[in-house]
Amino acid sequence: MGKSTREITKSPKKRAAVTGDPVLVRVQPDMAKQLDDWRRNQDDLPGRPEAIRRLVELGLKMKTK
């Protein structure tokens, strides 16, 4: 049998334009489900890291009483 040659091309993943400090966050399964539900409701379906960044930004913009 001859060796098959198949070229696999992957599109580059989009990354943030500016790099920052990496932060490891563990979430419980129920929070992961809520996060996934939230990101599925977004127009562009962000990945989990981007969804977390967006939610943190939203939280930081909230005015405290």
GROMACS .gro file of N, CA, C and O in nm:
model
  260
    1MET      N    1   0.083  -0.117   0.000
    1MET     CA    2   0.000   0.000   0.000
    1MET      C    3   0.088   0.124   0.000
    1MET      O    4   0.184   0.131   0.074
    2GLY      N    5   0.052   0.220  -0.081
    2GLY     CA    6   0.129   0.344  -0.088
    2GLY      C    7   0.094   0.437   0.027
    2GLY      O    8  -0.015   0.430   0.084
    3LYS      N    9   0.187   0.517   0.059
    3LYS     CA   10   0.167   0.613   0.167
    3LYS      C   11   0.085   0.730   0.114
    3LYS      O   12   0.118   0.787   0.010
    4SER      N   13  -0.023   0.762   0.181
    4SER     CA   14  -0.105   0.873   0.135
    4SER      C   15  -0.048   1.004   0.188
    4SER      O   16   0.000   1.011   0.300
    5THR      N   17  -0.051   1.102   0.104
    5THR     CA   18  -0.004   1.233   0.148
    5THR      C   19  -0.124   1.327   0.147
    5THR      O   20  -0.187   1.348   0.045
    6ARG      N   21  -0.153   1.376   0.262
    6ARG     CA   22  -0.264   1.467   0.275
    6ARG      C   23  -0.215   1.587   0.355
    6ARG      O   24  -0.166   1.573   0.465
    7GLU      N   25  -0.227   1.702   0.295
    7GLU     CA   26  -0.182   1.823   0.361
    7GLU      C   27  -0.295   1.876   0.449
    7GLU      O   28  -0.408   1.894   0.402
    8ILE      N   29  -0.264   1.896   0.573
    8ILE     CA   30  -0.363   1.949   0.665
    8ILE      C   31  -0.325   2.093   0.694
    8ILE      O   32  -0.214   2.122   0.738
    9THR      N   33  -0.417   2.182   0.667
    9THR     CA   34  -0.392   2.322   0.695
    9THR      C   35  -0.490   2.369   0.800
    9THR      O   36  -0.610   2.341   0.793
   10LYS      N   37  -0.440   2.437   0.897
   10LYS     CA   38  -0.523   2.491   1.003
   10LYS      C   39  -0.517   2.643   0.995
   10LYS      O   40  -0.411   2.700   0.969
   11SER      N   41  -0.631   2.704   1.016
   11SER     CA   42  -0.629   2.849   1.018
   11SER      C   43  -0.572   2.895   1.152
   11SER      O   44  -0.595   2.833   1.255
   12PRO      N   45  -0.494   3.002   1.149
   12PRO     CA   46  -0.434   3.049   1.274
   12PRO      C   47  -0.542   3.097   1.370
   12PRO      O   48  -0.641   3.157   1.328
   13LYS      N   49  -0.523   3.069   1.499
   13LYS     CA   50  -0.618   3.114   1.599
   13LYS      C   51  -0.600   3.262   1.623
   13LYS      O   52  -0.489   3.314   1.621
   14LYS      N   53  -0.711   3.329   1.643
   14LYS     CA   54  -0.704   3.471   1.673
   14LYS      C   55  -0.662   3.488   1.817
   14LYS      O   56  -0.712   3.423   1.907
   15ARG      N   57  -0.568   3.575   1.838
   15ARG     CA   58  -0.519   3.604   1.972
   15ARG      C   59  -0.530   3.753   1.998
   15ARG      O   60  -0.537   3.833   1.906
   16ALA      N   61  -0.529   3.786   2.124
   16ALA     CA   62  -0.533   3.926   2.161
   16ALA      C   63  -0.413   3.998   2.102
   16ALA      O   64  -0.303   3.943   2.094
   17ALA      N   65  -0.433   4.122   2.058
   17ALA     CA   66  -0.325   4.198   1.995
   17ALA      C   67  -0.210   4.224   2.091
   17ALA      O   68  -0.095   4.226   2.052
   18VAL      N   69  -0.240   4.244   2.217
   18VAL     CA   70  -0.138   4.273   2.316
   18VAL      C   71  -0.134   4.157   2.415
   18VAL      O   72  -0.236   4.112   2.463
   19THR      N   73  -0.015   4.111   2.444
   19THR     CA   74  -0.004   4.003   2.540
   19THR      C   75  -0.009   4.060   2.680
   19THR      O   76   0.027   4.175   2.704
   20GLY      N   77  -0.054   3.981   2.773
   20GLY     CA   78  -0.063   4.024   2.912
   20GLY      C   79  -0.014   3.915   3.003
   20GLY      O   80   0.052   3.820   2.960
   21ASP      N   81  -0.046   3.928   3.128
   21ASP     CA   82  -0.007   3.828   3.226
   21ASP      C   83  -0.100   3.708   3.218
   21ASP      O   84  -0.221   3.724   3.223
   22PRO      N   85  -0.047   3.587   3.208
   22PRO     CA   86  -0.133   3.469   3.207
   22PRO      C   87  -0.192   3.445   3.346
   22PRO      O   88  -0.125   3.465   3.448
   23VAL      N   89  -0.319   3.407   3.348
   23VAL     CA   90  -0.388   3.380   3.474
   23VAL      C   91  -0.462   3.248   3.459
   23VAL      O   92  -0.541   3.230   3.367
   24LEU      N   93  -0.436   3.156   3.549
   24LEU     CA   94  -0.505   3.027   3.549
   24LEU      C   95  -0.628   3.039   3.637
   24LEU      O   96  -0.620   3.083   3.751
   25VAL      N   97  -0.742   3.001   3.582
   25VAL     CA   98  -0.868   3.007   3.657
   25VAL      C   99  -0.934   2.871   3.650
   25VAL      O  100  -0.952   2.815   3.543
   26ARG      N  101  -0.970   2.818   3.764
   26ARG     CA  102  -1.046   2.693   3.768
   26ARG      C  103  -1.191   2.727   3.796
   26ARG      O  104  -1.221   2.809   3.881
   27VAL      N  105  -1.280   2.664   3.722
   27VAL     CA  106  -1.422   2.685   3.745
   27VAL      C  107  -1.489   2.550   3.768
   27VAL      O  108  -1.451   2.449   3.709
   28GLN      N  109  -1.587   2.552   3.854
   28GLN     CA  110  -1.664   2.431   3.882
   28GLN      C  111  -1.754   2.402   3.762
   28GLN      O  112  -1.785   2.491   3.682
   29PRO      N  113  -1.796   2.278   3.746
   29PRO     CA  114  -1.878   2.240   3.629
   29PRO      C  115  -2.003   2.326   3.610
   29PRO      O  116  -2.037   2.361   3.496
   30ASP      N  117  -2.069   2.365   3.718
   30ASP     CA  118  -2.190   2.446   3.703
   30ASP      C  119  -2.155   2.586   3.649
   30ASP      O  120  -2.228   2.642   3.567
   31MET      N  121  -2.042   2.642   3.691
   31MET     CA  122  -2.001   2.772   3.640
   31MET      C  123  -1.955   2.759   3.495
   31MET      O  124  -1.980   2.848   3.413
   32ALA      N  125  -1.889   2.650   3.461
   32ALA     CA  126  -1.845   2.628   3.323
   32ALA      C  127  -1.966   2.620   3.231
   32ALA      O  128  -1.964   2.674   3.120
   33LYS      N  129  -2.073   2.557   3.277
   33LYS     CA  130  -2.195   2.549   3.198
   33LYS      C  131  -2.255   2.687   3.178
   33LYS      O  132  -2.295   2.723   3.068
   34GLN      N  133  -2.258   2.767   3.284
   34GLN     CA  134  -2.311   2.903   3.273
   34GLN      C  135  -2.225   2.986   3.177
   34GLN      O  136  -2.278   3.063   3.097
   35LEU      N  137  -2.095   2.970   3.186
   35LEU     CA  138  -2.003   3.041   3.097
   35LEU      C  139  -2.028   2.999   2.952
   35LEU      O  140  -2.038   3.084   2.862
   36ASP      N  141  -2.040   2.870   2.928
   36ASP     CA  142  -2.063   2.820   2.792
   36ASP      C  143  -2.199   2.867   2.739
   36ASP      O  144  -2.211   2.903   2.622
   37ASP      N  145  -2.300   2.869   2.825
   37ASP     CA  146  -2.432   2.919   2.783
   37ASP      C  147  -2.423   3.066   2.745
   37ASP      O  148  -2.481   3.109   2.646
   38TRP      N  149  -2.349   3.144   2.825
   38TRP     CA  150  -2.334   3.287   2.798
   38TRP      C  151  -2.264   3.310   2.664
   38TRP      O  152  -2.308   3.390   2.582
   39ARG      N  153  -2.154   3.237   2.642
   39ARG     CA  154  -2.079   3.261   2.520
   39ARG      C  155  -2.153   3.214   2.396
   39ARG      O  156  -2.138   3.270   2.288
   40ARG      N  157  -2.239   3.113   2.409
   40ARG     CA  158  -2.321   3.068   2.295
   40ARG      C  159  -2.422   3.174   2.253
   40ARG      O  160  -2.468   3.175   2.140
   41ASN      N  161  -2.456   3.263   2.345
   41ASN     CA  162  -2.550   3.371   2.313
   41ASN      C  163  -2.482   3.491   2.248
   41ASN      O  164  -2.550   3.585   2.208
   42GLN      N  165  -2.351   3.489   2.237
   42GLN     CA  166  -2.277   3.598   2.174
   42GLN      C  167  -2.276   3.577   2.023
   42GLN      O  168  -2.277   3.463   1.975
   43ASP      N  169  -2.274   3.687   1.949
   43ASP     CA  170  -2.278   3.678   1.803
   43ASP      C  171  -2.160   3.604   1.743
   43ASP      O  172  -2.175   3.535   1.642
   44ASP      N  173  -2.042   3.618   1.803
   44ASP     CA  174  -1.921   3.561   1.743
   44ASP      C  175  -1.871   3.434   1.813
   44ASP      O  176  -1.765   3.384   1.778
   45LEU      N  177  -1.945   3.380   1.907
   45LEU     CA  178  -1.908   3.260   1.984
   45LEU      C  179  -1.761   3.264   2.027
   45LEU      O  180  -1.676   3.193   1.973
   46PRO      N  181  -1.730   3.348   2.125
   46PRO     CA  182  -1.591   3.355   2.172
   46PRO      C  183  -1.551   3.226   2.243
   46PRO      O  184  -1.637   3.154   2.295
   47GLY      N  185  -1.423   3.200   2.247
   47GLY     CA  186  -1.374   3.086   2.324
   47GLY      C  187  -1.385   3.119   2.472
   47GLY      O  188  -1.415   3.232   2.512
   48ARG      N  189  -1.361   3.021   2.555
   48ARG     CA  190  -1.372   3.044   2.699
   48ARG      C  191  -1.281   3.155   2.750
   48ARG      O  192  -1.325   3.240   2.827
   49PRO      N  193  -1.153   3.160   2.709
   49PRO     CA  194  -1.068   3.268   2.760
   49PRO      C  195  -1.121   3.407   2.724
   49PRO      O  196  -1.124   3.497   2.807
   50GLU      N  197  -1.165   3.422   2.598
   50GLU     CA  198  -1.218   3.551   2.556
   50GLU      C  199  -1.348   3.583   2.629
   50GLU      O  200  -1.373   3.698   2.667
   51ALA      N  201  -1.432   3.483   2.650
   51ALA     CA  202  -1.557   3.504   2.723
   51ALA      C  203  -1.529   3.550   2.865
   51ALA      O  204  -1.593   3.642   2.916
   52ILE      N  205  -1.430   3.490   2.929
   52ILE     CA  206  -1.394   3.529   3.065
   52ILE      C  207  -1.342   3.673   3.066
   52ILE      O  208  -1.380   3.752   3.153
   53ARG      N  209  -1.257   3.710   2.968
   53ARG     CA  210  -1.209   3.848   2.959
   53ARG      C  211  -1.325   3.946   2.945
   53ARG      O  212  -1.329   4.049   3.012
   54ARG      N  213  -1.421   3.913   2.860
   54ARG     CA  214  -1.536   4.003   2.839
   54ARG      C  215  -1.620   4.017   2.965
   54ARG      O  216  -1.664   4.127   2.999
   55LEU      N  217  -1.642   3.906   3.032
   55LEU     CA  218  -1.722   3.912   3.155
   55LEU      C  219  -1.651   3.989   3.265
   55LEU      O  220  -1.715   4.062   3.341
   56VAL      N  221  -1.519   3.974   3.273
   56VAL     CA  222  -1.443   4.051   3.373
   56VAL      C  223  -1.454   4.200   3.341
   56VAL      O  224  -1.476   4.282   3.430
   57GLU      N  225  -1.441   4.236   3.213
   57GLU     CA  226  -1.454   4.376   3.174
   57GLU      C  227  -1.592   4.430   3.210
   57GLU      O  228  -1.603   4.542   3.263
   58LEU      N  229  -1.696   4.352   3.184
   58LEU     CA  230  -1.831   4.394   3.220
   58LEU      C  231  -1.843   4.414   3.371
   58LEU      O  232  -1.902   4.512   3.419
   59GLY      N  233  -1.788   4.322   3.446
   59GLY     CA  234  -1.794   4.332   3.592
   59GLY      C  235  -1.720   4.452   3.647
   59GLY      O  236  -1.764   4.520   3.738
   60LEU      N  237  -1.606   4.483   3.584
   60LEU     CA  238  -1.526   4.596   3.628
   60LEU      C  239  -1.591   4.730   3.593
   60LEU      O  240  -1.568   4.831   3.659
   61LYS      N  241  -1.674   4.732   3.489
   61LYS     CA  242  -1.742   4.855   3.449
   61LYS      C  243  -1.864   4.885   3.535
   61LYS      O  244  -1.912   4.998   3.537
   62MET      N  245  -1.913   4.785   3.606
   62MET     CA  246  -2.032   4.805   3.691
   62MET      C  247  -1.999   4.904   3.801
   62MET      O  248  -1.894   4.898   3.863
   63LYS      N  249  -2.091   4.994   3.823
   63LYS     CA  250  -2.071   5.092   3.930
   63LYS      C  251  -2.110   5.029   4.062
   63LYS      O  252  -2.212   4.963   4.072
   64THR      N  253  -2.026   5.048   4.159
   64THR     CA  254  -2.057   4.995   4.292
   64THR      C  255  -2.133   5.100   4.371
   64THR      O  256  -2.117   5.221   4.350
   65LYS      N  257  -2.214   5.055   4.460
   65LYS     CA  258  -2.295   5.147   4.541
   65LYS      C  259  -2.217   5.198   4.659
   65LYS      O  260  -2.133   5.142   4.714
   0.00000   0.00000   0.00000
